[in-house]
Short mmCIF file of C-alpha atoms in Angstrom, two decimals:
data_model
loop_
_atom_site.label_atom_id
_atom_site.label_comp_id
_atom_site.label_asym_id
_atom_site.label_seq_id
_atom_site.Cartn_x
_atom_site.Cartn_y
_atom_site.Cartn_z
CA UNK A 113 125.89 -99.71 5.62
CA UNK A 114 127.19 -97.24 3.08
CA UNK A 115 127.62 -98.21 -0.57
CA UNK A 116 131.41 -97.82 -0.39
CA UNK A 117 131.60 -100.08 2.66
CA UNK A 118 129.37 -102.67 1.01
CA UNK A 119 131.52 -102.66 -2.13
CA UNK A 120 134.70 -102.97 -0.05
CA UNK A 121 133.27 -105.94 1.88
CA UNK A 122 132.18 -107.65 -1.33
CA UNK A 123 135.63 -107.14 -2.78
CA UNK A 124 137.27 -108.39 0.43
CA UNK A 125 135.07 -111.52 0.50
CA UNK A 126 135.61 -112.15 -3.21
CA UNK A 127 131.90 -111.80 -3.89
CA UNK A 128 132.43 -109.22 -6.61
CA UNK A 129 132.45 -110.27 -10.30
CA UNK A 130 135.93 -110.41 -11.83
CA UNK A 131 135.27 -107.41 -14.11
CA UNK A 132 133.94 -105.25 -11.25
CA UNK A 133 136.68 -106.45 -8.98
CA UNK A 134 139.33 -105.44 -11.51
CA UNK A 135 137.80 -101.97 -11.85
CA UNK A 136 137.47 -101.60 -8.12
CA UNK A 137 141.01 -102.64 -7.36
CA UNK A 138 142.35 -99.71 -9.40
CA UNK A 139 140.99 -97.34 -6.74
CA UNK A 140 142.62 -99.17 -3.85
CA UNK A 141 146.11 -98.97 -2.36
CA UNK A 142 148.70 -101.68 -1.53
CA UNK A 143 147.54 -101.94 2.11
CA UNK A 144 144.11 -103.03 0.88
CA UNK A 145 145.68 -105.73 -1.27
CA UNK A 146 147.70 -106.97 1.68
CA UNK A 147 144.54 -107.07 3.82
CA UNK A 148 142.71 -109.05 1.15
CA UNK A 149 145.59 -111.46 0.97
CA UNK A 150 145.42 -112.26 4.70
CA UNK A 151 141.66 -111.75 5.12
CA UNK A 152 140.68 -115.45 4.86
CA UNK A 153 143.03 -116.27 7.73
CA UNK A 154 141.70 -113.42 9.87
CA UNK A 155 138.14 -114.47 9.18
CA UNK A 156 138.87 -118.04 10.19
CA UNK A 157 140.64 -116.92 13.35
CA UNK A 158 137.68 -114.70 14.34
CA UNK A 159 135.25 -117.54 13.71
CA UNK A 160 137.31 -119.92 15.87
CA UNK A 161 137.67 -117.51 18.76
CA UNK A 162 134.18 -116.12 18.99
CA UNK A 163 132.11 -118.35 21.20
CA UNK A 164 128.39 -118.24 21.86
CA UNK A 165 127.51 -117.08 25.36
CA UNK A 166 125.41 -119.65 27.10
CA UNK A 167 122.50 -118.18 29.09
CA UNK A 168 121.74 -119.65 32.48
CA UNK A 169 117.94 -119.58 31.95
CA UNK A 170 117.36 -119.13 28.23
CA UNK A 171 113.62 -119.86 28.42
CA UNK A 172 113.03 -117.24 31.07
CA UNK A 173 114.98 -114.60 29.16
CA UNK A 174 113.18 -115.52 25.97
CA UNK A 175 109.78 -115.23 27.67
CA UNK A 176 110.71 -111.82 29.10
CA UNK A 177 111.85 -110.56 25.72
CA UNK A 178 108.70 -111.80 24.01
CA UNK A 179 106.56 -110.30 26.76
CA UNK A 180 108.31 -106.96 26.32
CA UNK A 181 107.75 -107.04 22.59
CA UNK A 182 104.10 -108.01 22.81
CA UNK A 183 103.17 -105.58 25.62
CA UNK A 184 101.28 -102.56 24.28
CA UNK A 185 103.14 -99.28 24.61
CA UNK A 186 102.47 -97.15 27.69
CA UNK A 187 99.46 -94.89 27.25
CA UNK A 188 100.43 -91.27 26.77
CA UNK A 189 100.47 -89.39 30.04
CA UNK A 190 97.56 -87.00 29.96
CA UNK A 191 96.91 -84.21 32.39
CA UNK A 192 93.82 -84.61 34.54
CA UNK A 193 92.96 -80.94 33.92
CA UNK A 194 92.10 -80.75 30.25
CA UNK A 195 90.69 -77.71 28.45
CA UNK A 196 87.10 -79.01 28.24
CA UNK A 197 87.20 -79.89 31.92
CA UNK A 198 88.42 -76.41 32.74
CA UNK A 199 85.66 -74.90 30.62
CA UNK A 200 82.99 -76.97 32.35
CA UNK A 201 84.46 -76.14 35.74
CA UNK A 202 84.41 -72.43 34.85
CA UNK A 203 80.81 -72.70 33.67
CA UNK A 204 79.80 -74.46 36.85
CA UNK A 205 81.49 -71.84 39.02
CA UNK A 206 79.85 -69.02 37.07
CA UNK A 207 76.45 -70.66 37.47
CA UNK A 208 77.07 -70.97 41.20
CA UNK A 209 78.16 -67.33 41.34
CA UNK A 210 75.14 -66.13 39.37
CA UNK A 211 72.81 -68.25 41.49
CA UNK A 212 74.39 -66.96 44.69
CA UNK A 213 74.13 -63.38 43.46
CA UNK A 214 70.44 -63.82 42.67
CA UNK A 215 69.73 -65.50 46.01
CA UNK A 216 71.82 -63.44 48.39
CA UNK A 217 72.25 -59.97 46.87
CA UNK A 218 69.35 -57.63 47.52
CA UNK A 219 67.46 -56.77 44.35
CA UNK A 220 68.56 -53.31 43.27
CA UNK A 221 66.07 -52.83 40.49
CA UNK A 222 62.74 -51.96 42.05
CA UNK A 223 60.23 -50.15 39.93
CA UNK A 224 61.72 -46.74 39.30
CA UNK A 225 60.27 -43.66 37.76
CA UNK A 226 62.13 -41.34 35.42
CA UNK A 227 62.57 -38.91 38.32
CA UNK A 228 64.78 -41.44 40.08
CA UNK A 229 67.34 -41.03 37.33
CA UNK A 230 67.32 -37.25 37.47
CA UNK A 231 69.29 -35.00 39.75
CA UNK A 232 67.07 -32.70 41.78
CA UNK A 233 67.81 -29.76 43.99
CA UNK A 234 65.94 -30.05 47.30
CA UNK A 235 67.08 -26.74 48.72
CA UNK A 236 69.63 -24.07 47.84
CA UNK A 237 70.58 -21.01 49.83
CA UNK A 238 73.30 -18.51 49.27
CA UNK A 239 75.52 -17.51 52.14
CA UNK A 240 75.57 -13.97 50.79
CA UNK A 241 72.24 -12.17 51.26
CA UNK A 242 72.88 -10.17 48.12
CA UNK A 243 72.95 -13.33 46.03
CA UNK A 244 69.75 -15.23 45.52
CA UNK A 245 69.66 -18.87 44.48
CA UNK A 246 66.97 -20.85 42.73
CA UNK A 247 66.96 -24.11 40.85
CA UNK A 248 65.44 -25.76 37.81
CA UNK A 249 65.93 -28.87 35.68
CA UNK A 250 68.04 -28.80 32.53
CA UNK A 251 65.28 -28.62 29.86
CA UNK A 252 66.25 -31.67 27.83
CA UNK A 253 68.48 -33.46 30.26
CA UNK A 254 68.53 -35.30 33.55
CA UNK A 255 70.67 -32.74 35.31
CA UNK A 256 69.71 -29.85 37.51
CA UNK A 257 70.84 -26.23 37.75
CA UNK A 258 71.35 -23.93 40.68
CA UNK A 259 71.14 -20.44 39.34
CA UNK A 260 72.84 -17.77 41.41
CA UNK A 261 71.63 -14.30 40.67
CA UNK A 262 74.31 -11.67 40.73
CA UNK A 263 77.15 -14.04 41.65
CA UNK A 264 79.76 -11.44 40.86
CA UNK A 265 82.33 -10.72 38.20
CA UNK A 266 85.98 -11.69 37.94
CA UNK A 267 88.00 -9.30 35.76
CA UNK A 268 89.47 -10.89 32.66
CA UNK A 269 93.01 -10.06 33.69
CA UNK A 270 92.63 -11.89 37.00
CA UNK A 271 93.53 -15.54 37.00
CA UNK A 272 91.17 -18.25 38.21
CA UNK A 273 93.24 -20.88 39.97
CA UNK B 1411 83.21 -79.12 21.78
CA UNK B 1412 85.81 -77.22 23.76
CA UNK B 1413 85.08 -74.06 21.74
CA UNK B 1414 81.40 -74.35 22.60
CA UNK B 1415 82.28 -74.73 26.26
CA UNK B 1416 84.46 -71.64 26.21
CA UNK B 1417 81.77 -69.60 24.45
CA UNK B 1418 79.20 -70.73 27.00
CA UNK B 1419 81.54 -69.79 29.85
CA UNK B 1420 82.17 -66.34 28.36
CA UNK B 1421 78.43 -65.75 27.86
CA UNK B 1422 77.67 -66.72 31.45
CA UNK B 1423 80.48 -64.50 32.69
CA UNK B 1424 79.03 -61.56 30.74
CA UNK B 1425 75.60 -62.27 32.26
CA UNK B 1426 77.09 -62.33 35.71
CA UNK B 1427 78.93 -59.03 35.29
CA UNK B 1428 75.98 -56.63 35.87
CA UNK B 1429 75.40 -58.16 39.30
CA UNK B 1430 78.72 -56.66 40.40
CA UNK B 1431 78.29 -53.03 41.34
CA UNK B 1432 81.34 -50.85 40.82
CA UNK B 1433 82.21 -48.14 43.30
CA UNK B 1434 80.77 -44.71 42.46
CA UNK B 1435 82.95 -41.76 41.67
CA UNK B 1436 82.16 -38.13 42.35
CA UNK B 1437 83.47 -35.77 39.71
CA UNK B 1438 83.77 -32.03 40.23
CA UNK B 1439 84.77 -29.57 37.54
CA UNK B 1440 85.16 -25.85 37.09
CA UNK B 1441 84.28 -24.87 33.55
CA UNK B 1442 84.48 -21.62 31.65
CA UNK B 1443 81.64 -21.45 29.14
CA UNK B 1444 81.89 -18.88 26.37
CA UNK B 1445 80.09 -18.01 23.18
CA UNK B 1446 82.53 -17.65 20.34
CA UNK B 1447 82.28 -17.08 16.60
CA UNK B 1448 84.36 -20.17 15.98
CA UNK B 1449 83.44 -22.75 18.62
CA UNK B 1450 86.46 -24.51 20.05
CA UNK B 1451 86.91 -28.21 20.66
CA UNK B 1452 85.10 -29.52 23.73
CA UNK B 1453 87.38 -31.26 26.25
CA UNK B 1454 86.80 -34.99 26.39
CA UNK B 1455 85.50 -35.03 29.99
CA UNK B 1456 82.91 -32.36 29.14
CA UNK B 1457 81.51 -33.79 25.92
CA UNK B 1458 78.51 -35.39 27.57
CA UNK B 1459 77.81 -32.22 29.60
CA UNK B 1460 78.22 -29.79 26.72
CA UNK B 1461 74.64 -29.93 25.32
CA UNK B 1462 73.11 -29.23 28.74
CA UNK B 1463 75.48 -26.35 29.48
CA UNK B 1464 74.89 -24.91 26.01
CA UNK B 1465 71.13 -25.10 26.48
CA UNK B 1466 71.14 -23.43 29.90
CA UNK B 1467 73.82 -20.80 29.38
CA UNK B 1468 73.63 -20.24 25.62
CA UNK B 1469 77.32 -20.91 25.08
CA UNK B 1470 79.14 -22.95 22.47
CA UNK B 1471 82.67 -23.40 23.80
CA UNK B 1472 83.87 -24.93 27.04
CA UNK B 1473 87.22 -24.68 28.79
CA UNK B 1474 87.99 -26.98 31.67
CA UNK B 1475 89.71 -24.90 34.36
CA UNK B 1476 90.05 -27.78 36.79
CA UNK B 1477 88.59 -31.15 37.70
CA UNK B 1478 88.74 -33.65 40.49
CA UNK B 1479 87.45 -37.21 40.90
CA UNK B 1480 87.11 -39.14 44.14
CA UNK B 1481 85.44 -42.38 45.22
CA UNK B 1482 82.08 -41.59 46.73
CA UNK B 1483 79.75 -43.27 49.15
CA UNK B 1484 77.82 -42.55 52.32
CA UNK B 1485 80.23 -41.53 55.05
CA UNK B 1486 83.07 -40.54 52.73
CA UNK B 1487 82.30 -36.76 52.67
CA UNK B 1488 85.12 -35.66 50.39
CA UNK B 1489 86.49 -32.21 49.81
CA UNK B 1490 86.48 -31.67 46.07
CA UNK B 1491 89.06 -29.10 45.07
CA UNK B 1492 89.12 -28.79 41.28
CA UNK B 1493 90.65 -25.31 41.53
CA UNK B 1494 92.14 -23.30 44.37
CA UNK B 1495 89.49 -20.59 44.07
CA UNK B 1496 86.39 -22.78 43.77
CA UNK B 1497 85.89 -25.98 45.72
CA UNK B 1498 83.20 -28.09 47.33
CA UNK B 1499 82.55 -30.14 50.38
CA UNK B 1500 80.07 -32.87 49.58
CA UNK B 1501 78.43 -35.00 52.27
CA UNK B 1502 76.42 -38.03 51.27
CA UNK B 1503 73.40 -38.03 53.58
CA UNK B 1504 71.81 -41.15 52.13
CA UNK B 1505 72.13 -43.56 49.30
CA UNK B 1506 68.95 -44.41 47.47
CA UNK B 1507 68.29 -46.90 44.71
CA UNK B 1508 69.56 -44.72 41.90
CA UNK B 1509 70.89 -41.59 43.50
CA UNK B 1510 72.56 -40.01 46.50
CA UNK B 1511 71.05 -37.40 48.75
CA UNK B 1512 73.89 -34.97 49.31
CA UNK B 1513 74.67 -31.78 51.09
CA UNK B 1514 76.85 -29.53 48.98
CA UNK B 1515 78.77 -26.53 50.16
CA UNK B 1516 80.42 -24.39 47.52
CA UNK B 1517 83.31 -22.19 48.54
CA UNK B 1518 84.89 -19.31 46.67
CA UNK B 1519 88.28 -18.27 47.98
CA UNK B 1520 87.68 -19.70 51.47
CA UNK B 1521 84.27 -18.13 51.92
CA UNK B 1522 81.04 -20.06 51.71
CA UNK B 1523 79.10 -19.11 48.60
CA UNK B 1524 76.28 -21.63 48.52
CA UNK B 1525 74.79 -24.39 50.63
CA UNK B 1526 72.45 -26.85 49.03
CA UNK B 1527 70.79 -30.20 49.48
CA UNK B 1528 70.19 -32.24 46.37
CA UNK B 1529 69.63 -35.65 44.88
CA UNK B 1530 72.47 -36.61 42.59
CA UNK B 1531 71.66 -39.34 40.10
CA UNK B 1532 74.22 -41.24 38.09
CA UNK B 1533 75.50 -39.18 35.15
CA UNK B 1534 72.97 -36.44 35.80
CA UNK B 1535 75.03 -33.34 36.58
CA UNK B 1536 74.37 -30.57 39.03
CA UNK B 1537 75.34 -27.29 37.37
CA UNK B 1538 75.91 -24.20 39.46
CA UNK B 1539 76.11 -20.80 37.88
CA UNK B 1540 79.24 -19.10 39.13
CA UNK B 1541 80.52 -15.58 38.52
CA UNK B 1542 81.25 -14.15 35.11
CA UNK B 1543 84.88 -14.11 34.07
CA UNK B 1544 85.85 -11.85 31.21
CA UNK B 1545 83.44 -12.68 28.42
CA UNK B 1546 82.65 -16.11 29.82
CA UNK B 1547 80.57 -17.73 32.47
CA UNK B 1548 82.07 -19.91 35.17
CA UNK B 1549 80.01 -23.07 35.67
CA UNK B 1550 80.64 -25.39 38.57
CA UNK B 1551 79.73 -29.00 37.96
CA UNK B 1552 79.17 -31.99 40.24
CA UNK B 1553 78.36 -35.41 38.87
CA UNK B 1554 78.26 -39.01 40.02
CA UNK B 1555 80.20 -41.13 37.50
#
């Protein structure tokens, strides 16, 4: 209840001190004074006409209300798939995947020599008998070179497409 | 606890990654190698190849005239056409533990220039000396990437 409403009710019921009441009345209009004049009669009439509702089974209703009050609140609905569960599930699946890979994939890392990681020319032959071809390894690399002797010359003004 | 679980999962995932073998790619390029007073910038796709080309051909600048990449495996036998004038047909004869045995045919303007059989290892290029062009040297490159 707001302060203004509380003050108005106190004034209406005559619960305000005479000094406060006098001050308060200055703010009010004639309709308020008329209401205060007839308020005791209204209050009596309301009291006479308001009847208590009789419940058919008051004990049962009372027990239900008390039960409702005393019952602990519903537990918060939580999802069955929580973050930690997801993480563990992911870990388990990864372990299964890794295990499966180790068991079923053929091992692709047999003992290898450095030559296995180098490109090598097995044979090279030029289609043009005037061009000879021979091969060698790139001195400090893993690549290989096919060297064509006399492979020709393209003039600078001709475009290579 | 959940953070620890996630970290563990990520670590296991990283461990599992190397067991997955990605498909191989065959890269073919036609390169003009020149020796210049002021070396030019090396194209990005040739940076790893540049030291080898420089060592073999004595050049310091590379120009990429054309390149081509295709998925590669036994039975694929792609035509690699980095330029219209120079192109390859590459047949994978066998796949070994760390390399492919291939048959390479190099064509210049529709005529066969070279036929070769070679082992191509991963990131170990096969360089072929092509004709001279102006003041530069044409180098034909094949590489498994």
